[in-house]
Tab-separated table of C-alpha atoms in Angstrom:
chain	number	residue	atom	x	y	z
A	14	MET	CA	86.539	185.961	-64.134
A	15	THR	CA	85.626	184.772	-67.521
A	16	LEU	CA	83.270	181.845	-65.969
A	17	ARG	CA	81.178	184.500	-64.054
A	18	ARG	CA	80.960	186.735	-67.187
A	19	VAL	CA	79.662	183.625	-69.018
A	20	VAL	CA	77.346	183.026	-66.260
A	21	THR	CA	76.012	186.496	-66.553
A	22	ASP	CA	75.862	186.896	-70.269
A	23	LYS	CA	74.159	183.342	-70.595
A	24	ARG	CA	71.538	183.733	-67.596
A	25	PRO	CA	68.644	184.046	-69.928
A	26	ILE	CA	69.608	180.429	-71.190
A	27	LEU	CA	71.033	178.951	-68.177
A	28	LEU	CA	68.210	179.512	-65.651
A	29	PRO	CA	65.521	177.780	-67.559
A	30	LEU	CA	67.930	174.799	-68.165
A	31	LEU	CA	68.604	174.766	-64.297
A	32	LEU	CA	65.090	174.689	-63.520
A	33	LEU	CA	64.200	171.965	-66.001
A	34	ALA	CA	67.029	169.976	-64.433
A	35	VAL	CA	65.812	170.671	-60.714
A	36	ALA	CA	62.140	169.606	-61.971
A	37	ASN	CA	63.459	166.421	-63.549
A	38	LEU	CA	65.148	165.594	-60.250
A	39	GLY	CA	62.016	166.199	-58.403
A	40	ALA	CA	59.953	164.067	-60.781
A	41	TYR	CA	62.108	161.251	-60.452
A	42	LEU	CA	62.642	161.379	-56.724
A	43	LEU	CA	58.970	161.997	-56.005
A	44	GLY	CA	57.064	160.270	-59.049
A	45	VAL	CA	59.274	157.753	-60.787
A	46	ALA	CA	61.045	156.086	-57.917
A	47	PRO	CA	57.905	155.701	-55.587
A	48	LEU	CA	56.001	154.366	-58.590
A	49	ARG	CA	58.625	151.622	-59.244
A	50	VAL	CA	58.227	150.509	-55.541
A	51	ARG	CA	54.465	150.623	-55.954
A	52	VAL	CA	54.626	148.420	-59.224
A	53	ALA	CA	57.065	146.036	-57.650
A	54	THR	CA	54.854	145.447	-54.853
A	55	ALA	CA	51.872	145.046	-57.209
A	56	GLU	CA	54.063	142.369	-58.948
A	57	GLN	CA	54.397	140.433	-55.660
A	58	ARG	CA	50.850	140.745	-54.957
A	59	ALA	CA	49.738	139.540	-58.354
A	60	GLN	CA	52.156	136.443	-57.971
A	61	ASP	CA	50.558	135.774	-54.714
A	62	ALA	CA	47.103	136.288	-56.143
A	63	ALA	CA	47.945	133.807	-58.969
A	64	ASN	CA	49.127	131.307	-56.483
A	65	GLU	CA	46.005	131.467	-54.599
A	66	VAL	CA	44.041	130.778	-57.723
A	67	ARG	CA	46.290	127.657	-58.337
A	68	VAL	CA	45.630	126.543	-54.837
A	69	ALA	CA	41.906	127.316	-55.024
A	70	ALA	CA	41.774	125.646	-58.342
A	71	ALA	CA	43.510	122.332	-56.920
A	72	GLN	CA	41.096	122.478	-53.973
A	73	PHE	CA	38.051	122.501	-56.251
A	74	GLU	CA	39.661	119.762	-58.569
A	75	GLN	CA	40.070	117.537	-55.592
A	76	ALA	CA	36.461	118.220	-54.443
A	77	ARG	CA	35.231	117.646	-57.744
A	78	ALA	CA	37.291	114.296	-58.263
A	79	THR	CA	35.814	113.310	-54.748
A	80	VAL	CA	32.247	113.870	-55.762
A	81	GLU	CA	32.516	112.167	-59.316
A	82	GLY	CA	34.580	109.205	-57.648
A	83	ARG	CA	31.958	108.821	-54.922
A	84	SER	CA	29.111	109.034	-57.850
A	85	ARG	CA	31.187	106.483	-60.015
A	86	ALA	CA	31.824	104.171	-57.225
A	87	THR	CA	27.884	104.283	-55.971
A	88	GLU	CA	27.262	103.698	-59.559
A	89	GLN	CA	29.284	100.888	-59.805
A	90	LEU	CA	28.449	99.158	-56.570
A	91	GLN	CA	24.894	99.435	-57.566
A	92	ARG	CA	25.741	97.542	-60.879
A	93	PHE	CA	27.366	94.944	-58.856
A	94	TYR	CA	24.608	94.567	-56.580
A	95	ASP	CA	22.125	94.387	-59.524
A	96	THR	CA	23.633	92.441	-62.134
A	97	VAL	CA	26.615	90.333	-60.609
A	98	LEU	CA	25.091	89.324	-57.170
A	99	PRO	CA	21.822	87.167	-57.038
A	100	PRO	CA	18.885	90.125	-56.465
A	101	GLY	CA	17.778	88.811	-53.160
A	102	GLN	CA	17.859	85.718	-50.523
A	103	ALA	CA	15.363	83.754	-52.773
A	104	ALA	CA	17.548	83.858	-55.726
A	105	ALA	CA	20.766	83.288	-53.629
A	106	ARG	CA	18.747	80.298	-52.225
A	107	ARG	CA	17.982	78.804	-55.598
A	108	LEU	CA	21.595	79.563	-56.874
A	109	THR	CA	23.244	77.576	-54.167
A	110	TYR	CA	20.616	75.016	-53.507
A	111	PHE	CA	19.610	73.935	-57.136
A	112	GLY	CA	22.306	75.463	-59.253
A	113	LEU	CA	25.255	74.000	-57.114
A	114	ALA	CA	23.336	70.567	-56.820
A	115	ARG	CA	23.092	70.519	-60.669
A	116	LEU	CA	26.810	71.298	-61.146
A	117	ALA	CA	27.734	68.532	-58.650
A	118	SER	CA	25.576	65.973	-60.544
A	119	ASP	CA	27.069	67.049	-63.840
A	120	ALA	CA	30.430	66.554	-62.410
A	121	GLY	CA	29.633	63.054	-61.339
A	122	LEU	CA	29.523	63.939	-57.635
A	123	HIS	CA	26.892	62.551	-55.135
A	124	VAL	CA	25.451	65.196	-52.761
A	125	THR	CA	24.971	63.494	-49.195
A	126	ARG	CA	24.603	66.325	-47.040
A	127	ARG	CA	23.871	70.188	-47.513
A	128	THR	CA	23.301	72.884	-44.940
A	129	GLN	CA	22.354	76.616	-45.387
A	130	SER	CA	22.275	79.656	-43.327
A	131	VAL	CA	22.170	83.403	-43.758
A	132	GLU	CA	24.381	85.839	-42.010
A	133	TYR	CA	23.602	89.508	-41.757
A	134	ASP	CA	26.507	92.010	-40.784
A	135	ARG	CA	25.335	95.208	-39.295
A	136	ASP	CA	28.386	96.953	-40.808
A	137	SER	CA	27.667	95.654	-44.311
A	138	THR	CA	24.991	96.441	-46.804
A	139	LEU	CA	25.367	92.651	-48.100
A	140	ALA	CA	24.073	89.345	-46.691
A	141	ARG	CA	25.762	86.195	-46.729
A	142	LEU	CA	24.409	83.039	-47.718
A	143	ASP	CA	26.758	80.186	-46.491
A	144	MET	CA	26.457	76.698	-47.696
A	145	SER	CA	28.291	73.562	-46.618
A	146	MET	CA	28.046	70.734	-49.040
A	147	VAL	CA	29.220	67.265	-48.529
A	148	LEU	CA	29.857	65.163	-51.724
A	149	GLU	CA	31.250	61.986	-52.633
A	150	GLY	CA	33.063	61.106	-55.778
A	151	ARG	CA	36.394	60.554	-57.513
A	152	TYR	CA	39.379	62.963	-57.306
A	153	GLU	CA	38.878	63.830	-60.975
A	154	ASN	CA	35.112	64.783	-60.308
A	155	VAL	CA	36.121	66.700	-57.514
A	156	ARG	CA	38.536	68.815	-59.757
A	157	GLU	CA	35.860	69.098	-62.608
A	158	PHE	CA	33.230	70.396	-59.949
A	159	LEU	CA	35.630	73.002	-58.695
A	160	TYR	CA	36.467	74.275	-61.943
A	161	ASP	CA	32.888	74.344	-63.102
A	162	VAL	CA	32.096	76.366	-60.123
A	163	GLU	CA	34.793	79.015	-60.508
A	164	THR	CA	34.095	79.375	-64.147
A	165	ALA	CA	30.293	79.501	-63.827
A	166	SER	CA	28.718	82.996	-64.343
A	167	ASP	CA	27.026	82.857	-60.907
A	168	PHE	CA	28.445	84.610	-58.116
A	169	VAL	CA	29.537	81.684	-55.718
A	170	VAL	CA	32.579	81.724	-53.660
A	171	ILE	CA	34.323	78.575	-52.679
A	172	THR	CA	35.459	79.183	-48.992
A	173	ASP	CA	36.861	75.706	-47.859
A	174	VAL	CA	37.684	72.609	-49.378
A	175	VAL	CA	38.047	69.474	-47.022
A	176	LEU	CA	39.015	66.289	-48.524
A	177	THR	CA	38.525	62.954	-46.604
A	178	ARG	CA	38.968	59.059	-47.896
A	179	GLY	CA	35.794	57.544	-48.124
A	180	GLN	CA	35.451	53.735	-47.493
A	181	GLU	CA	38.768	51.694	-47.471
A	182	GLU	CA	39.491	50.173	-50.752
A	183	SER	CA	37.340	52.766	-52.456
A	184	GLU	CA	38.468	55.377	-54.965
A	185	ALA	CA	35.626	57.642	-53.718
A	186	LEU	CA	36.708	60.771	-51.749
A	187	VAL	CA	34.545	62.702	-49.494
A	188	LEU	CA	34.657	66.446	-50.373
A	189	THR	CA	33.441	68.786	-47.893
A	190	LEU	CA	32.975	72.143	-49.344
A	191	GLY	CA	32.045	75.621	-47.885
A	192	LEU	CA	30.470	77.876	-50.388
A	193	SER	CA	29.175	81.454	-49.922
A	194	THR	CA	27.157	83.936	-52.042
A	195	TYR	CA	26.008	87.453	-51.310
A	196	PHE	CA	22.887	89.351	-51.922
A	197	HIS	CA	21.995	93.240	-51.156
A	198	ALA	CA	20.457	92.896	-47.497
A	199	GLY	CA	18.176	95.979	-47.932
A	200	ARG	CA	15.920	94.204	-50.217
A	201	ASP	CA	15.071	91.427	-47.822
A	202	ARG	CA	15.329	92.993	-44.447
B	23	MET	CA	103.018	187.988	-86.159
B	24	PHE	CA	101.917	190.274	-83.433
B	25	ARG	CA	98.429	190.063	-81.628
B	26	LEU	CA	97.024	193.038	-79.744
B	27	ASN	CA	93.376	193.160	-77.981
B	28	LEU	CA	92.620	196.633	-77.226
B	29	SER	CA	88.804	196.063	-75.953
B	30	THR	CA	87.798	197.045	-72.570
B	31	ARG	CA	85.915	193.778	-72.073
B	32	PRO	CA	88.035	190.955	-73.701
B	33	PHE	CA	86.479	188.304	-76.140
B	34	TYR	CA	86.041	184.625	-74.935
B	35	ASN	CA	85.173	181.813	-76.752
B	36	GLU	CA	81.588	181.973	-77.347
B	37	ARG	CA	81.400	178.867	-79.623
B	38	ALA	CA	82.702	176.533	-76.775
B	39	VAL	CA	80.012	177.817	-74.559
B	40	HIS	CA	77.260	177.388	-76.947
B	41	LEU	CA	78.348	174.046	-77.383
B	42	VAL	CA	78.318	173.136	-73.716
B	43	LEU	CA	74.826	174.769	-73.185
B	44	ALA	CA	73.513	172.912	-76.293
B	45	LEU	CA	74.833	169.871	-74.733
B	46	LEU	CA	73.177	170.626	-71.374
B	47	ALA	CA	69.940	171.235	-72.986
B	48	ILE	CA	70.106	167.860	-74.742
B	49	VAL	CA	70.999	165.878	-71.500
B	50	ILE	CA	67.831	167.603	-69.924
B	51	VAL	CA	65.544	166.879	-72.541
B	52	VAL	CA	66.780	163.110	-72.736
B	53	VAL	CA	66.286	162.931	-69.080
B	54	SER	CA	62.769	164.552	-69.251
B	55	VAL	CA	61.700	162.127	-71.983
B	56	PHE	CA	62.742	159.308	-70.012
B	57	ASN	CA	61.079	160.497	-66.826
B	58	VAL	CA	57.761	161.118	-68.834
B	59	ARG	CA	58.021	157.346	-70.502
B	60	GLU	CA	58.695	155.623	-67.119
B	61	VAL	CA	55.527	157.533	-65.437
B	62	VAL	CA	53.392	156.358	-68.206
B	63	ARG	CA	54.930	152.765	-68.254
B	64	LEU	CA	54.824	152.476	-65.087
B	65	SER	CA	51.282	153.605	-64.323
B	66	SER	CA	49.952	151.367	-67.185
B	67	ARG	CA	51.657	148.422	-65.564
B	68	GLN	CA	50.398	149.291	-62.228
B	69	THR	CA	46.630	149.529	-63.667
B	70	THR	CA	47.313	146.183	-65.497
B	71	LEU	CA	48.656	144.460	-62.290
B	72	ARG	CA	45.669	145.737	-60.367
B	73	ALA	CA	43.088	144.537	-62.677
B	74	GLY	CA	44.795	141.091	-62.730
B	75	ILE	CA	45.004	140.854	-58.988
B	76	ALA	CA	41.157	141.766	-58.727
B	77	ALA	CA	40.453	139.288	-61.301
B	78	ASP	CA	42.520	136.569	-59.638
B	79	ASP	CA	41.011	137.264	-56.032
B	80	ALA	CA	37.598	137.116	-57.716
B	81	LYS	CA	38.201	133.623	-59.248
B	82	ALA	CA	40.110	132.195	-56.053
B	83	ALA	CA	37.187	133.361	-54.047
B	84	ASP	CA	34.768	131.662	-56.688
B	85	LEU	CA	36.888	128.521	-56.703
B	86	ARG	CA	36.795	128.202	-53.025
B	87	GLN	CA	33.189	128.844	-52.675
B	88	ARG	CA	32.244	126.236	-55.593
B	89	ALA	CA	34.643	123.726	-53.707
B	90	GLY	CA	32.709	124.357	-50.566
B	91	THR	CA	29.579	123.892	-52.047
B	92	LEU	CA	30.893	120.481	-53.429
B	93	ARG	CA	32.181	119.503	-50.100
B	94	ALA	CA	28.926	120.316	-48.614
B	95	GLN	CA	27.389	117.813	-50.835
B	96	LEU	CA	29.805	115.039	-49.558
B	97	ARG	CA	28.649	114.050	-46.031
B	98	THR	CA	31.461	111.930	-44.356
B	99	GLU	CA	29.385	109.246	-43.384
B	100	ASP	CA	28.175	108.555	-46.971
B	101	LEU	CA	31.718	108.893	-48.245
B	102	GLU	CA	32.828	106.209	-45.598
B	103	ARG	CA	29.845	104.054	-46.215
B	104	VAL	CA	30.688	103.983	-50.064
B	105	LEU	CA	34.489	103.235	-49.185
B	106	VAL	CA	33.628	100.483	-46.998
B	107	ALA	CA	31.130	98.997	-49.562
B	108	ALA	CA	33.603	99.487	-52.509
B	109	HIS	CA	36.485	97.639	-50.312
B	110	GLU	CA	33.885	94.903	-49.288
B	111	ALA	CA	33.081	94.457	-53.236
B	112	ASN	CA	36.488	94.361	-54.144
B	113	GLN	CA	37.556	91.661	-51.473
B	114	LEU	CA	34.406	89.608	-52.656
B	115	ILE	CA	35.486	89.902	-56.636
B	116	GLU	CA	39.064	89.061	-55.487
B	117	ARG	CA	37.874	85.865	-53.816
B	118	ARG	CA	35.368	84.995	-56.385
B	119	THR	CA	38.249	85.319	-59.026
B	120	PHE	CA	40.340	83.038	-56.937
B	121	SER	CA	41.443	80.091	-59.186
B	122	TRP	CA	40.983	76.747	-57.176
B	123	THR	CA	42.140	74.782	-60.236
B	124	GLU	CA	45.434	76.786	-60.333
B	125	LEU	CA	45.962	76.314	-56.735
B	126	PHE	CA	45.332	72.425	-56.999
B	127	ASN	CA	47.572	72.211	-60.107
B	128	HIS	CA	50.406	73.640	-57.893
B	129	LEU	CA	49.745	71.580	-55.208
B	130	GLU	CA	49.368	68.441	-57.351
B	131	ALA	CA	52.779	69.139	-58.890
B	132	THR	CA	54.470	69.758	-55.595
B	133	LEU	CA	52.854	66.994	-53.485
B	134	PRO	CA	55.444	64.088	-52.816
B	135	ALA	CA	54.386	60.289	-52.661
B	136	GLY	CA	54.144	60.158	-49.072
B	137	VAL	CA	51.647	62.999	-48.547
B	138	MET	CA	47.987	63.352	-49.059
B	139	LEU	CA	46.051	66.706	-49.078
B	140	THR	CA	43.297	66.708	-46.933
B	141	ALA	CA	42.108	70.323	-46.391
B	142	VAL	CA	42.629	73.768	-48.326
B	143	SER	CA	41.355	77.260	-47.259
B	144	PRO	CA	42.714	80.215	-48.805
B	145	GLN	CA	41.844	83.548	-47.271
B	146	VAL	CA	42.052	87.223	-48.489
B	147	ASP	CA	43.915	89.667	-46.268
B	148	ASP	CA	45.132	93.343	-46.604
B	149	ASP	CA	48.439	91.926	-47.510
B	150	GLY	CA	47.396	89.547	-50.241
B	151	MET	CA	46.277	85.882	-49.753
B	152	LYS	CA	46.974	83.285	-47.031
B	153	VAL	CA	46.533	79.594	-47.551
B	154	GLY	CA	45.947	76.776	-44.975
B	155	LEU	CA	46.629	73.417	-45.813
B	156	GLY	CA	45.807	70.104	-44.044
B	157	VAL	CA	47.898	67.185	-45.095
B	158	LEU	CA	48.486	63.617	-43.945
B	159	GLY	CA	52.034	62.438	-44.277
B	160	ARG	CA	53.527	58.928	-43.655
B	161	LYS	CA	56.558	60.839	-42.108
B	162	VAL	CA	57.336	64.587	-40.903
B	163	GLU	CA	60.305	64.594	-43.292
B	164	ASP	CA	57.564	63.834	-46.460
B	165	VAL	CA	55.765	66.845	-45.046
B	166	GLU	CA	58.884	68.924	-44.791
B	167	ASP	CA	59.779	67.972	-48.396
B	168	PHE	CA	56.319	69.106	-49.412
B	169	ILE	CA	56.737	72.364	-47.636
B	170	VAL	CA	60.072	72.839	-49.477
B	171	ARG	CA	58.829	72.164	-52.935
B	172	LEU	CA	55.822	74.550	-52.439
B	173	GLU	CA	58.024	77.424	-51.629
B	174	ARG	CA	60.448	76.432	-54.324
B	175	THR	CA	57.652	77.171	-56.957
B	176	GLY	CA	57.711	80.961	-56.009
B	177	VAL	CA	53.844	80.835	-55.502
B	178	PHE	CA	54.186	79.933	-51.849
B	179	SER	CA	55.938	81.777	-49.139
B	180	GLU	CA	56.326	82.033	-45.207
B	181	MET	CA	54.974	78.360	-45.203
B	182	LEU	CA	54.842	77.230	-41.575
B	183	SER	CA	53.938	73.564	-40.200
B	184	GLN	CA	51.494	74.925	-37.453
B	185	SER	CA	50.289	71.647	-35.790
B	186	GLU	CA	51.330	68.001	-36.054
B	187	THR	CA	49.111	65.372	-34.773
B	188	PRO	CA	50.074	61.712	-35.002
B	189	GLU	CA	47.097	59.321	-35.993
B	190	GLU	CA	46.302	56.013	-34.899
B	191	SER	CA	47.054	54.527	-38.535
B	192	GLY	CA	50.700	55.672	-38.037
B	193	LEU	CA	50.274	58.728	-40.207
B	194	VAL	CA	50.901	62.377	-39.148
B	195	ARG	CA	48.071	64.934	-39.753
B	196	VAL	CA	49.797	68.378	-40.220
B	197	ARG	CA	48.447	71.845	-40.451
B	198	ILE	CA	50.243	74.195	-42.896
B	199	GLN	CA	49.833	78.037	-42.975
B	200	GLY	CA	51.640	80.507	-45.445
B	201	ARG	CA	51.349	82.883	-48.197
B	202	TYR	CA	49.771	82.234	-51.891
B	203	HIS	CA	50.899	84.362	-54.543
B	204	PRO	CA	49.057	83.351	-57.506
B	205	GLY	CA	50.566	84.029	-60.910
B	206	GLN	CA	54.036	84.362	-59.729
B	207	ALA	CA	55.333	80.986	-60.459
B	208	ARG	CA	58.992	80.548	-61.385
B	209	GLN	CA	57.784	77.846	-63.614
B	210	PRO	CA	54.190	77.653	-65.001
B	211	ALA	CA	51.980	75.417	-62.999
B	212	PRO	CA	50.953	72.455	-65.153
B	213	GLY	CA	47.894	73.337	-66.984
B	214	GLY	CA	49.347	76.866	-68.238
B	215	PRO	CA	47.912	80.325	-67.285
B	216	ALA	CA	44.422	79.569	-67.485
B	217	PRO	CA	44.482	76.152	-66.062
B	218	ARG	CA	41.776	73.563	-66.444
B	219	PRO	CA	41.741	70.357	-64.067
B	220	GLN	CA	44.506	68.000	-64.911
B	221	ALA	CA	42.927	64.727	-66.154
B	222	GLY	CA	43.781	61.833	-64.165
B	223	ALA	CA	45.533	64.032	-61.616
B	224	ALA	CA	47.127	62.384	-58.676
B	225	ARG	CA	45.139	62.949	-55.607
B	226	GLY	CA	47.169	62.572	-52.056
B	227	ARG	CA	49.572	60.143	-53.269
B	228	ARG	CA	49.971	57.479	-50.710
């Protein structure tokens, strides 16, 4: 009985308060709650977009590294062909024919036979000049010659070493040596 | 004391009612403020996120396009040609830097009295370095002793006598093949790490 009297007496105040409460509830259900869902979705989408940026950046870095690596490798190969290897067949021939003969002579070895041939490989940009040398001398001279060849600045690779005894009762050994040098085939083909 | 209320509409406690109404009003105001602040905060956050997403999408698209442009510059055949050439050059450099002096120092240090070295041929392959040795021995046991000594150095492994041919002179010609690992000696080879030819080194001791 008293409550009904209170509600009746205080209606001018209670009614606006009630309307405000309903309006707040409506604002929460129709405004705040859906907005929260949309923000959560946008956060997930932003996370995905950031991941996509990371993946794309990694792909770009990989592509850039590959391009740079290729450029660097090409540059180093060119330097190798230009400054380390003989510049062409003529230089390679001079190197093996005269240079090695001089080293052998300096080491006290006697050259008895030499053969040379050039090999071109279709799958390679390099040509190979092979040389076979038959030398005679003492073992110490052989070791000295091998040391001189491997410490020389010229690009000569010793491929085979065959040692045989010379004549009986002699200290001389016969050294058959396989040697190779390489040059850029494009310049002589 | 005697109390008496003679009014037709009895009084009630208005102070308590006013207190309840005031509390209700405060709650409604607080909730309203919360709702307004949430709408403002969430709207602002949504705007920021949308801008970030758009920027990230644009950045990812740009990076993908630049990566595509770079890849287009790389022709597969060119790349393979460079790779093959680099592999070839590396193998040549490895063969060029091979130290025959170090190899001979190891061989001399392990060569038994009854064995003479006749041929040496190293080969670079993908697993490292193979070495083929030709020797002449008085007896097969001497050659076997040589193989054991070689492997004991730690520099040679998987040594195998591939062929044995008796010579007219009574010696045995043996072809040995195995793997060579320069620089892995358990004991340094005579001549040190940058070996020079040993003066007066024994050649095939017979």
